[in-house]
Amino acid sequence: MDFKSTLAYVFANVLSFLLRCSLVYQKRNIRRLVAALNQKKFQLEHRIEEKRIRFSYLILLLIIILPVLLATLYTILSLHEVAELFTYGFEVTTESGQIFVCFFGSYTYYVVFIEYPCIIALSMCLIINRCGILLHQFNLNLKSMKLYDFPIKITALLKDYDLIFDTVRLLKTTLSTPLFFIFLSSFLHLYLTMYNILREYVEPYYMVELIANTCTGLSILISLTLLSSRISEQLHEIRMTSQKLTNLISQHNLRTFCGKRTLFLLERIEARHVIHLSACGMFDLKRSFLLSAFGFLFTYGLLVVNLY
């Protein structure tokens, strides 16, 4: 392993530490966010909630099992070759000792660099997805509301929207820094894979590590970006729905029937700006971000790889 790879791994450790610190720093906001999402008025249908819980537990189980499987495969492929790496040069003479050292050394590595980031990313995905579901449900309620119900229900509906909007704003503030660190860490692992594949012969046991890091990085980047982009898309849909309802009332001269207050409240919903989740404000998490990010990584990654 050359200086560039060593420096990249050191930086990856630093990013893992900073990610944990950023989450600890936002602990109070995370509690507020979870409490807001768990309000009784925002409870999902029992069937939908049960499916979400089962799916989340399944993903969590896979994340927990994955380091054990990878460590086992790594031990089988690397036995007698990297045992001294985990003992800092101390020679292990017995085969059982080498197996023990390789397995638990690689298991610790995979827990730190795969299990922990995946669990953090899964938690973020669940929170972001819950906000997206609330926005989608509000949009459906707004679309399905009858015109004669507007004078009665529009005030309560606006209060719900204000609460959801404040929750989304809190979501953006809370996850901004953690998203930056976890995205940077994922890009770093992708760069390491590209660097090692292009620059040198890769041993089979090391290829296991590279593939695992690549799959982890891609999964985190794609899942968080797609779910985060849904927030802004749903907010835009709500604005468009409100605009259509306002135009409908104006075109059919229903202002007297619906009331001026209804139009005023619909215009308030329409005037709300669209919130884009971002990573420290450096880039907005949209679907187009994935294409530009991977293009940036490939282009500048090749430049860095070819530097001597």
Tab-separated table of N, CA and C in Angstrom, residues 1 11-12 15 39 55 75 90 111 113 130 156 158 177-178 193 197 229 235 240 255 270 272 278 280 291 307:
chain	number	residue	atom	x	y	z
A	1	MET	N	0.853	-1.192	0.000
A	1	MET	CA	0.000	0.000	0.000
A	1	MET	C	0.888	1.240	0.000
A	11	PHE	N	-7.696	9.405	6.183
A	11	PHE	CA	-8.756	10.401	6.015
A	11	PHE	C	-10.133	9.772	6.210
A	12	ALA	N	-10.288	8.514	5.777
A	12	ALA	CA	-11.561	7.810	5.975
A	12	ALA	C	-11.853	7.620	7.460
A	15	LEU	N	-12.997	10.930	8.818
A	15	LEU	CA	-14.381	11.209	8.425
A	15	LEU	C	-15.376	10.410	9.266
A	39	GLN	N	-45.834	12.135	16.035
A	39	GLN	CA	-47.087	12.688	16.542
A	39	GLN	C	-48.278	11.854	16.071
A	55	PHE	N	-39.502	-4.265	6.709
A	55	PHE	CA	-38.452	-4.011	5.723
A	55	PHE	C	-37.211	-3.419	6.391
A	75	THR	N	-10.854	-14.011	5.658
A	75	THR	CA	-9.954	-14.918	6.383
A	75	THR	C	-9.561	-16.109	5.522
A	90	PHE	N	3.852	-8.560	14.825
A	90	PHE	CA	4.089	-9.676	15.742
A	90	PHE	C	3.718	-10.984	15.051
A	111	VAL	N	-16.891	-3.716	10.463
A	111	VAL	CA	-17.874	-3.080	11.348
A	111	VAL	C	-17.727	-1.563	11.296
A	113	PHE	N	-16.137	0.369	8.926
A	113	PHE	CA	-16.242	1.014	7.622
A	113	PHE	C	-17.464	0.603	6.810
A	130	ARG	N	-39.869	9.084	5.899
A	130	ARG	CA	-41.079	9.397	6.671
A	130	ARG	C	-41.572	10.808	6.349
A	156	ALA	N	-57.457	23.899	9.236
A	156	ALA	CA	-56.791	22.759	9.873
A	156	ALA	C	-55.737	22.164	8.952
A	158	LEU	N	-54.006	23.785	6.692
A	158	LEU	CA	-52.847	24.676	6.666
A	158	LEU	C	-51.995	24.507	7.921
A	177	THR	N	-24.892	18.510	8.066
A	177	THR	CA	-23.489	18.148	8.309
A	177	THR	C	-23.255	16.641	8.256
A	178	PRO	N	-24.085	15.803	8.908
A	178	PRO	CA	-23.883	14.354	8.767
A	178	PRO	C	-23.945	13.872	7.324
A	193	THR	N	-11.253	2.427	-4.498
A	193	THR	CA	-11.466	1.285	-5.390
A	193	THR	C	-10.911	1.568	-6.777
A	197	ILE	N	-7.609	-0.423	-8.421
A	197	ILE	CA	-7.830	-1.238	-9.615
A	197	ILE	C	-6.976	-0.750	-10.778
A	229	SER	N	-34.150	13.775	-2.659
A	229	SER	CA	-34.735	14.513	-3.781
A	229	SER	C	-36.261	14.459	-3.750
A	235	LEU	N	-42.672	18.827	-2.167
A	235	LEU	CA	-42.996	20.226	-1.869
A	235	LEU	C	-43.413	20.969	-3.133
A	240	MET	N	-47.810	23.093	-6.743
A	240	MET	CA	-48.557	23.004	-7.997
A	240	MET	C	-50.027	22.670	-7.745
A	255	ARG	N	-65.117	32.407	-5.695
A	255	ARG	CA	-64.516	33.087	-4.549
A	255	ARG	C	-65.534	33.315	-3.439
A	270	GLU	N	-48.923	28.109	-1.583
A	270	GLU	CA	-48.225	28.277	-2.858
A	270	GLU	C	-46.971	29.132	-2.713
A	272	ARG	N	-44.926	29.232	-0.216
A	272	ARG	CA	-43.830	28.580	0.504
A	272	ARG	C	-42.761	28.112	-0.486
A	278	SER	N	-29.540	19.401	1.634
A	278	SER	CA	-28.197	19.628	1.116
A	278	SER	C	-27.162	19.107	2.095
A	280	CYS	N	-24.233	20.428	3.945
A	280	CYS	CA	-23.559	21.658	4.393
A	280	CYS	C	-23.776	22.821	3.428
A	291	LEU	N	-25.468	11.967	-11.336
A	291	LEU	CA	-24.728	11.941	-12.595
A	291	LEU	C	-23.521	12.866	-12.539
A	307	LEU	N	-1.204	11.234	-10.988
A	307	LEU	CA	-0.192	12.130	-10.438
A	307	LEU	C	0.894	11.319	-9.744
